[in-house]
mmCIF file of C-alpha atoms in Angstrom:
data_model
loop_
_atom_site.group_PDB
_atom_site.id
_atom_site.type_symbol
_atom_site.label_atom_id
_atom_site.label_comp_id
_atom_site.label_asym_id
_atom_site.label_seq_id
_atom_site.Cartn_x
_atom_site.Cartn_y
_atom_site.Cartn_z
ATOM 1 C CA MET A 1 -121.191 97.576 -29.135
ATOM 2 C CA ALA A 2 -121.297 98.847 -25.561
ATOM 3 C CA LEU A 3 -118.168 100.464 -24.150
ATOM 4 C CA VAL A 4 -116.621 98.906 -21.058
ATOM 5 C CA THR A 5 -114.448 100.799 -18.558
ATOM 6 C CA ASP A 6 -112.131 98.724 -16.409
ATOM 7 C CA GLU A 7 -108.859 98.719 -14.511
ATOM 8 C CA ALA A 8 -106.145 96.987 -16.506
ATOM 9 C CA VAL A 9 -102.563 95.804 -16.754
ATOM 10 C CA THR A 10 -100.967 95.798 -20.201
ATOM 11 C CA LEU A 11 -99.564 92.290 -20.642
ATOM 12 C CA ALA A 12 -98.464 92.463 -24.279
ATOM 13 C CA ALA A 13 -98.427 94.886 -27.196
ATOM 14 C CA SER A 14 -97.445 94.091 -30.773
ATOM 15 C CA ASP A 15 -97.566 95.905 -34.108
ATOM 16 C CA TYR A 16 -100.625 95.234 -36.246
ATOM 17 C CA SER A 17 -100.077 97.755 -39.025
ATOM 18 C CA GLU A 18 -98.151 100.954 -39.661
ATOM 19 C CA THR A 19 -100.540 102.800 -37.380
ATOM 20 C CA SER A 20 -102.136 100.258 -35.029
ATOM 21 C CA GLN A 21 -101.265 97.697 -32.344
ATOM 22 C CA ILE A 22 -102.765 94.535 -30.873
ATOM 23 C CA VAL A 23 -102.752 94.650 -27.071
ATOM 24 C CA SER A 24 -103.533 92.050 -24.428
ATOM 25 C CA LEU A 25 -104.863 93.339 -21.126
ATOM 26 C CA MET A 26 -105.673 91.699 -17.838
ATOM 27 C CA THR A 27 -108.644 93.542 -16.385
ATOM 28 C CA LEU A 28 -110.262 93.553 -12.976
ATOM 29 C CA ARG A 29 -113.851 92.761 -13.963
ATOM 30 C CA ASN A 30 -113.572 91.299 -17.468
ATOM 31 C CA GLY A 31 -110.526 89.074 -17.248
ATOM 32 C CA LYS A 32 -108.051 88.832 -20.119
ATOM 33 C CA VAL A 33 -108.976 90.655 -23.331
ATOM 34 C CA ARG A 34 -107.306 91.069 -26.736
ATOM 35 C CA LEU A 35 -107.959 94.386 -28.414
ATOM 36 C CA ILE A 36 -106.961 96.371 -31.456
ATOM 37 C CA ALA A 37 -105.717 99.871 -30.685
ATOM 38 C CA LYS A 38 -106.357 101.743 -33.917
ATOM 39 C CA GLY A 39 -104.038 104.659 -34.542
ATOM 40 C CA SER A 40 -101.907 104.021 -31.448
ATOM 41 C CA LYS A 41 -98.666 104.508 -33.428
ATOM 42 C CA ARG A 42 -99.691 107.851 -34.880
ATOM 43 C CA PRO A 43 -98.096 110.982 -33.361
ATOM 44 C CA LYS A 44 -101.501 112.155 -32.171
ATOM 45 C CA ASN A 45 -103.728 109.415 -30.788
ATOM 46 C CA PRO A 46 -106.264 108.868 -27.986
ATOM 47 C CA PHE A 47 -103.812 106.761 -25.953
ATOM 48 C CA GLY A 48 -101.204 109.400 -25.181
ATOM 49 C CA GLY A 49 -98.578 107.623 -27.266
ATOM 50 C CA ARG A 50 -97.566 104.158 -28.361
ATOM 51 C CA ILE A 51 -98.888 101.515 -25.938
ATOM 52 C CA ASP A 52 -96.249 99.734 -23.878
ATOM 53 C CA ARG A 53 -96.553 96.528 -21.892
ATOM 54 C CA LEU A 54 -96.232 96.240 -18.107
ATOM 55 C CA GLU A 55 -98.178 99.332 -17.124
ATOM 56 C CA VAL A 56 -101.254 99.817 -14.939
ATOM 57 C CA ALA A 57 -104.030 101.756 -16.632
ATOM 58 C CA GLN A 58 -107.696 102.637 -16.912
ATOM 59 C CA ALA A 59 -109.037 101.209 -20.167
ATOM 60 C CA VAL A 60 -112.157 101.823 -22.231
ATOM 61 C CA PHE A 61 -112.904 99.155 -24.830
ATOM 62 C CA THR A 62 -115.470 96.987 -26.565
ATOM 63 C CA ILE A 63 -115.642 93.210 -26.127
ATOM 64 C CA GLY A 64 -114.875 91.194 -29.258
ATOM 65 C CA HIS A 65 -117.658 89.124 -30.821
ATOM 66 C CA ARG A 66 -117.319 85.330 -30.475
ATOM 67 C CA GLY A 67 -113.700 85.361 -29.427
ATOM 68 C CA GLY A 68 -112.625 88.004 -31.925
ATOM 69 C CA LEU A 69 -110.685 91.158 -31.218
ATOM 70 C CA GLY A 70 -112.352 93.930 -29.307
ATOM 71 C CA GLN A 71 -111.400 97.562 -29.806
ATOM 72 C CA LEU A 72 -109.504 99.741 -27.370
ATOM 73 C CA THR A 73 -110.802 103.303 -27.475
ATOM 74 C CA GLU A 74 -109.040 104.905 -24.495
ATOM 75 C CA LEU A 75 -106.103 104.010 -22.265
ATOM 76 C CA SER A 76 -104.985 106.238 -19.401
ATOM 77 C CA VAL A 77 -101.841 105.019 -17.655
ATOM 78 C CA THR A 78 -102.220 105.327 -13.880
ATOM 79 C CA ASP A 79 -98.883 103.729 -12.945
ATOM 80 C CA PRO A 80 -96.129 103.355 -15.585
ATOM 81 C CA LEU A 81 -94.081 101.175 -13.194
ATOM 82 C CA PRO A 82 -90.793 102.909 -14.098
ATOM 83 C CA GLY A 83 -88.676 100.760 -11.785
ATOM 84 C CA LEU A 84 -89.298 97.709 -13.968
ATOM 85 C CA ARG A 85 -87.130 99.259 -16.677
ATOM 86 C CA GLN A 86 -84.256 100.387 -14.474
ATOM 87 C CA SER A 87 -82.660 96.973 -13.883
ATOM 88 C CA LEU A 88 -82.962 93.475 -15.282
ATOM 89 C CA PRO A 89 -84.196 91.415 -12.275
ATOM 90 C CA PRO A 90 -87.534 93.247 -11.853
ATOM 91 C CA PHE A 91 -88.029 93.451 -15.620
ATOM 92 C CA TYR A 92 -87.505 89.715 -16.098
ATOM 93 C CA ALA A 93 -89.769 88.936 -13.133
ATOM 94 C CA ALA A 94 -92.529 91.198 -14.476
ATOM 95 C CA SER A 95 -92.157 89.635 -17.930
ATOM 96 C CA CYS A 96 -92.564 86.194 -16.366
ATOM 97 C CA LEU A 97 -95.680 87.339 -14.497
ATOM 98 C CA ALA A 98 -97.215 88.618 -17.738
ATOM 99 C CA GLU A 99 -96.345 85.416 -19.615
ATOM 100 C CA LEU A 100 -97.938 83.260 -16.920
ATOM 101 C CA ILE A 101 -101.190 85.233 -16.976
ATOM 102 C CA LEU A 102 -101.315 85.162 -20.779
ATOM 103 C CA ALA A 103 -100.707 81.410 -20.875
ATOM 104 C CA ALA A 104 -102.696 80.159 -17.877
ATOM 105 C CA THR A 105 -105.889 82.235 -17.915
ATOM 106 C CA LEU A 106 -108.799 82.224 -20.349
ATOM 107 C CA ASP A 107 -110.179 85.222 -22.217
ATOM 108 C CA LEU A 108 -113.089 86.935 -20.480
ATOM 109 C CA ASP A 109 -112.659 84.799 -17.349
ATOM 110 C CA PRO A 110 -112.223 87.341 -14.537
ATOM 111 C CA HIS A 111 -110.198 86.627 -11.419
ATOM 112 C CA PRO A 112 -110.371 89.848 -9.372
ATOM 113 C CA GLU A 113 -108.119 88.483 -6.618
ATOM 114 C CA LEU A 114 -105.454 87.479 -9.141
ATOM 115 C CA PHE A 115 -105.666 90.899 -10.802
ATOM 116 C CA LYS A 116 -105.110 92.686 -7.496
ATOM 117 C CA ILE A 117 -102.194 90.407 -6.585
ATOM 118 C CA ALA A 118 -100.641 90.963 -10.018
ATOM 119 C CA VAL A 119 -100.861 94.756 -9.716
ATOM 120 C CA HIS A 120 -99.466 94.675 -6.187
ATOM 121 C CA THR A 121 -96.596 92.401 -7.245
ATOM 122 C CA LEU A 122 -95.717 94.621 -10.215
ATOM 123 C CA GLN A 123 -95.737 97.721 -8.029
ATOM 124 C CA ARG A 124 -93.435 96.117 -5.476
ATOM 125 C CA LEU A 125 -91.127 94.884 -8.230
ATOM 126 C CA SER A 126 -91.016 98.441 -9.542
ATOM 127 C CA CYS A 127 -89.999 99.625 -6.057
ATOM 128 C CA GLY A 128 -87.002 97.270 -6.065
ATOM 129 C CA ASP A 129 -88.241 94.688 -3.554
ATOM 130 C CA ASP A 130 -86.892 91.120 -3.624
ATOM 131 C CA SER A 131 -87.969 89.901 -7.061
ATOM 132 C CA ALA A 132 -87.418 86.207 -6.309
ATOM 133 C CA ILE A 133 -89.596 86.128 -3.181
ATOM 134 C CA LEU A 134 -92.255 88.261 -4.864
ATOM 135 C CA MET A 135 -92.452 85.869 -7.801
ATOM 136 C CA TYR A 136 -92.518 82.730 -5.648
ATOM 137 C CA ARG A 137 -95.420 84.217 -3.742
ATOM 138 C CA PHE A 138 -97.243 85.410 -6.850
ATOM 139 C CA GLU A 139 -96.900 82.042 -8.562
ATOM 140 C CA ALA A 140 -98.032 80.090 -5.503
ATOM 141 C CA ARG A 141 -101.079 82.303 -5.040
ATOM 142 C CA MET A 142 -101.888 82.234 -8.746
ATOM 143 C CA LEU A 143 -101.831 78.437 -8.703
ATOM 144 C CA ARG A 144 -104.111 78.426 -5.654
ATOM 145 C CA ILE A 145 -106.584 80.879 -7.208
ATOM 146 C CA LEU A 146 -106.766 78.878 -10.440
ATOM 147 C CA GLY A 147 -107.246 75.611 -8.551
ATOM 148 C CA LEU A 148 -103.892 74.275 -9.742
ATOM 149 C CA MET A 149 -101.838 74.372 -6.543
ATOM 150 C CA PRO A 150 -99.750 71.182 -6.254
ATOM 151 C CA GLU A 151 -99.869 69.098 -3.089
ATOM 152 C CA VAL A 152 -96.704 69.670 -1.060
ATOM 153 C CA ARG A 153 -97.717 68.454 2.414
ATOM 154 C CA THR A 154 -99.019 64.925 1.814
ATOM 155 C CA CYS A 155 -98.347 62.167 -0.702
ATOM 156 C CA VAL A 156 -100.817 62.455 -3.573
ATOM 157 C CA ALA A 157 -101.162 58.657 -3.678
ATOM 158 C CA CYS A 158 -101.347 57.335 -0.114
ATOM 159 C CA ARG A 159 -102.087 60.685 1.638
ATOM 160 C CA ARG A 160 -99.320 60.089 4.167
ATOM 161 C CA ALA A 161 -98.251 63.440 5.638
ATOM 162 C CA ARG A 162 -94.723 64.680 5.059
ATOM 163 C CA PRO A 163 -93.031 65.697 8.326
ATOM 164 C CA GLN A 164 -92.057 69.365 8.375
ATOM 165 C CA ASN A 165 -88.565 70.087 7.001
ATOM 166 C CA ARG A 166 -88.311 66.614 5.475
ATOM 167 C CA SER A 167 -87.337 66.482 1.808
ATOM 168 C CA GLY A 168 -89.546 64.725 -0.717
ATOM 169 C CA LEU A 169 -90.028 63.728 -4.324
ATOM 170 C CA PHE A 170 -92.101 66.091 -6.445
ATOM 171 C CA SER A 171 -93.967 64.739 -9.468
ATOM 172 C CA ALA A 172 -95.530 67.440 -11.622
ATOM 173 C CA ALA A 173 -97.473 64.865 -13.629
ATOM 174 C CA SER A 174 -98.976 63.402 -10.441
ATOM 175 C CA GLY A 175 -99.886 66.780 -9.000
ATOM 176 C CA GLY A 176 -97.306 67.142 -6.257
ATOM 177 C CA LEU A 177 -95.502 65.219 -3.571
ATOM 178 C CA VAL A 178 -95.029 61.462 -3.800
ATOM 179 C CA CYS A 179 -93.499 59.494 -0.950
ATOM 180 C CA ARG A 180 -90.679 57.068 -1.687
ATOM 181 C CA GLN A 181 -92.990 54.076 -1.244
ATOM 182 C CA CYS A 182 -95.359 55.378 -3.942
ATOM 183 C CA ALA A 183 -92.800 56.986 -6.251
ATOM 184 C CA GLY A 184 -92.316 53.867 -8.361
ATOM 185 C CA ASP A 185 -95.971 53.820 -9.374
ATOM 186 C CA HIS A 186 -95.887 57.510 -10.305
ATOM 187 C CA GLY A 187 -92.767 57.668 -12.438
ATOM 188 C CA GLY A 188 -90.559 58.939 -9.639
ATOM 189 C CA GLY A 189 -90.030 62.655 -9.182
ATOM 190 C CA ILE A 190 -87.448 65.353 -8.618
ATOM 191 C CA ALA A 191 -85.882 65.552 -5.171
ATOM 192 C CA VAL A 192 -86.846 68.781 -3.394
ATOM 193 C CA SER A 193 -85.699 69.954 0.023
ATOM 194 C CA GLY A 194 -88.159 70.116 2.893
ATOM 195 C CA LYS A 195 -87.431 73.822 3.309
ATOM 196 C CA ALA A 196 -88.464 74.501 -0.282
ATOM 197 C CA LEU A 197 -91.690 72.506 0.049
ATOM 198 C CA ASP A 198 -92.534 74.235 3.340
ATOM 199 C CA ALA A 199 -91.760 77.664 1.860
ATOM 200 C CA LEU A 200 -94.049 77.125 -1.120
ATOM 201 C CA ALA A 201 -96.937 76.005 1.082
ATOM 202 C CA PHE A 202 -96.399 79.001 3.376
ATOM 203 C CA LEU A 203 -96.182 81.585 0.575
ATOM 204 C CA ALA A 204 -99.425 80.380 -1.020
ATOM 205 C CA ALA A 205 -101.337 81.584 2.051
ATOM 206 C CA ALA A 206 -99.063 84.268 3.543
ATOM 207 C CA ASP A 207 -99.954 87.941 3.652
ATOM 208 C CA ASP A 208 -97.389 90.626 2.769
ATOM 209 C CA ARG A 209 -96.050 91.030 6.272
ATOM 210 C CA GLN A 210 -95.571 87.291 6.722
ATOM 211 C CA ALA A 211 -94.022 86.829 3.273
ATOM 212 C CA ASP A 212 -91.590 89.692 3.842
ATOM 213 C CA ARG A 213 -90.169 87.852 6.835
ATOM 214 C CA VAL A 214 -89.355 84.718 4.834
ATOM 215 C CA ALA A 215 -85.627 84.037 4.670
ATOM 216 C CA MET A 216 -84.401 81.518 2.111
ATOM 217 C CA SER A 217 -80.897 80.293 1.466
ATOM 218 C CA PRO A 218 -79.645 80.276 -2.143
ATOM 219 C CA GLN A 219 -80.132 76.491 -2.118
ATOM 220 C CA THR A 220 -83.771 76.791 -1.028
ATOM 221 C CA ARG A 221 -84.458 79.523 -3.579
ATOM 222 C CA GLY A 222 -83.018 77.327 -6.303
ATOM 223 C CA ASP A 223 -85.171 74.393 -5.204
ATOM 224 C CA VAL A 224 -88.351 76.496 -5.194
ATOM 225 C CA ARG A 225 -87.618 77.909 -8.640
ATOM 226 C CA ARG A 226 -86.840 74.460 -10.040
ATOM 227 C CA LEU A 227 -90.063 73.020 -8.586
ATOM 228 C CA LEU A 228 -92.195 75.857 -9.964
ATOM 229 C CA ALA A 229 -90.546 75.711 -13.393
ATOM 230 C CA GLU A 230 -91.148 71.969 -13.584
ATOM 231 C CA TYR A 231 -94.767 72.332 -12.518
ATOM 232 C CA TRP A 232 -95.603 75.227 -14.846
ATOM 233 C CA GLN A 233 -94.099 73.306 -17.753
ATOM 234 C CA HIS A 234 -96.467 70.435 -16.982
ATOM 235 C CA VAL A 235 -99.508 72.706 -16.550
ATOM 236 C CA LEU A 236 -98.876 74.729 -19.718
ATOM 237 C CA GLY A 237 -97.391 71.969 -21.848
ATOM 238 C CA ARG A 238 -94.272 74.042 -22.527
ATOM 239 C CA PRO A 239 -91.526 75.834 -20.601
ATOM 240 C CA VAL A 240 -92.163 79.397 -19.435
ATOM 241 C CA ARG A 241 -89.768 81.314 -21.673
ATOM 242 C CA ALA A 242 -89.161 84.251 -19.330
ATOM 243 C CA MET A 243 -88.406 81.918 -16.426
ATOM 244 C CA ARG A 244 -84.986 81.052 -17.845
ATOM 245 C CA TYR A 245 -83.818 84.553 -16.863
ATOM 246 C CA LEU A 246 -84.980 84.410 -13.243
#
């Protein structure tokens, strides 16, 4: 099989045998791949040591046949992201990012923009930047890129616009905001503040400089996290395990 060279983020690594590991990578040009790293646990191996998750690397591998495992032949870490392991908030945020990519993307379905945003978010988390804001922004942009962004500006049923700063009812099952007149036909929803809804819409499109200027009260942060947790649970069909620590 032909060898592929690609930029990668290590999302997961687990033991396969006494000497080998199974690794999941998100790559720039090939999307998510699952690979066997033969000999990675041996003292001398072509990977420079045991493979760890949450690192940026250059990978050389083969693509698996018909959904099977490919083989990792080389992995050169270009950014070990040391700051992720120095305190819990960035580590938990990075773990949540990896879990979302593993759960919400398909194998061999590349999303170059999402890859670049993921790397940038991990690097900023490693530098100690605000992990909550970084994750809100990453999640909003990931949802937009995957075509899953919920509607937070207009009612999904009657299309009536929500005035800025006005609170609303959010129905994950209905795909976003439902006004009070339509809520009964859509199973109701969770009450979310207008500031949280506005912040989520803004962060989905904001660049770094704009996002860095966002100021959220603890109440607004809690509302945004609750909304995103509820929506991801609906999209994935299960809670995001790492999100309980955010």
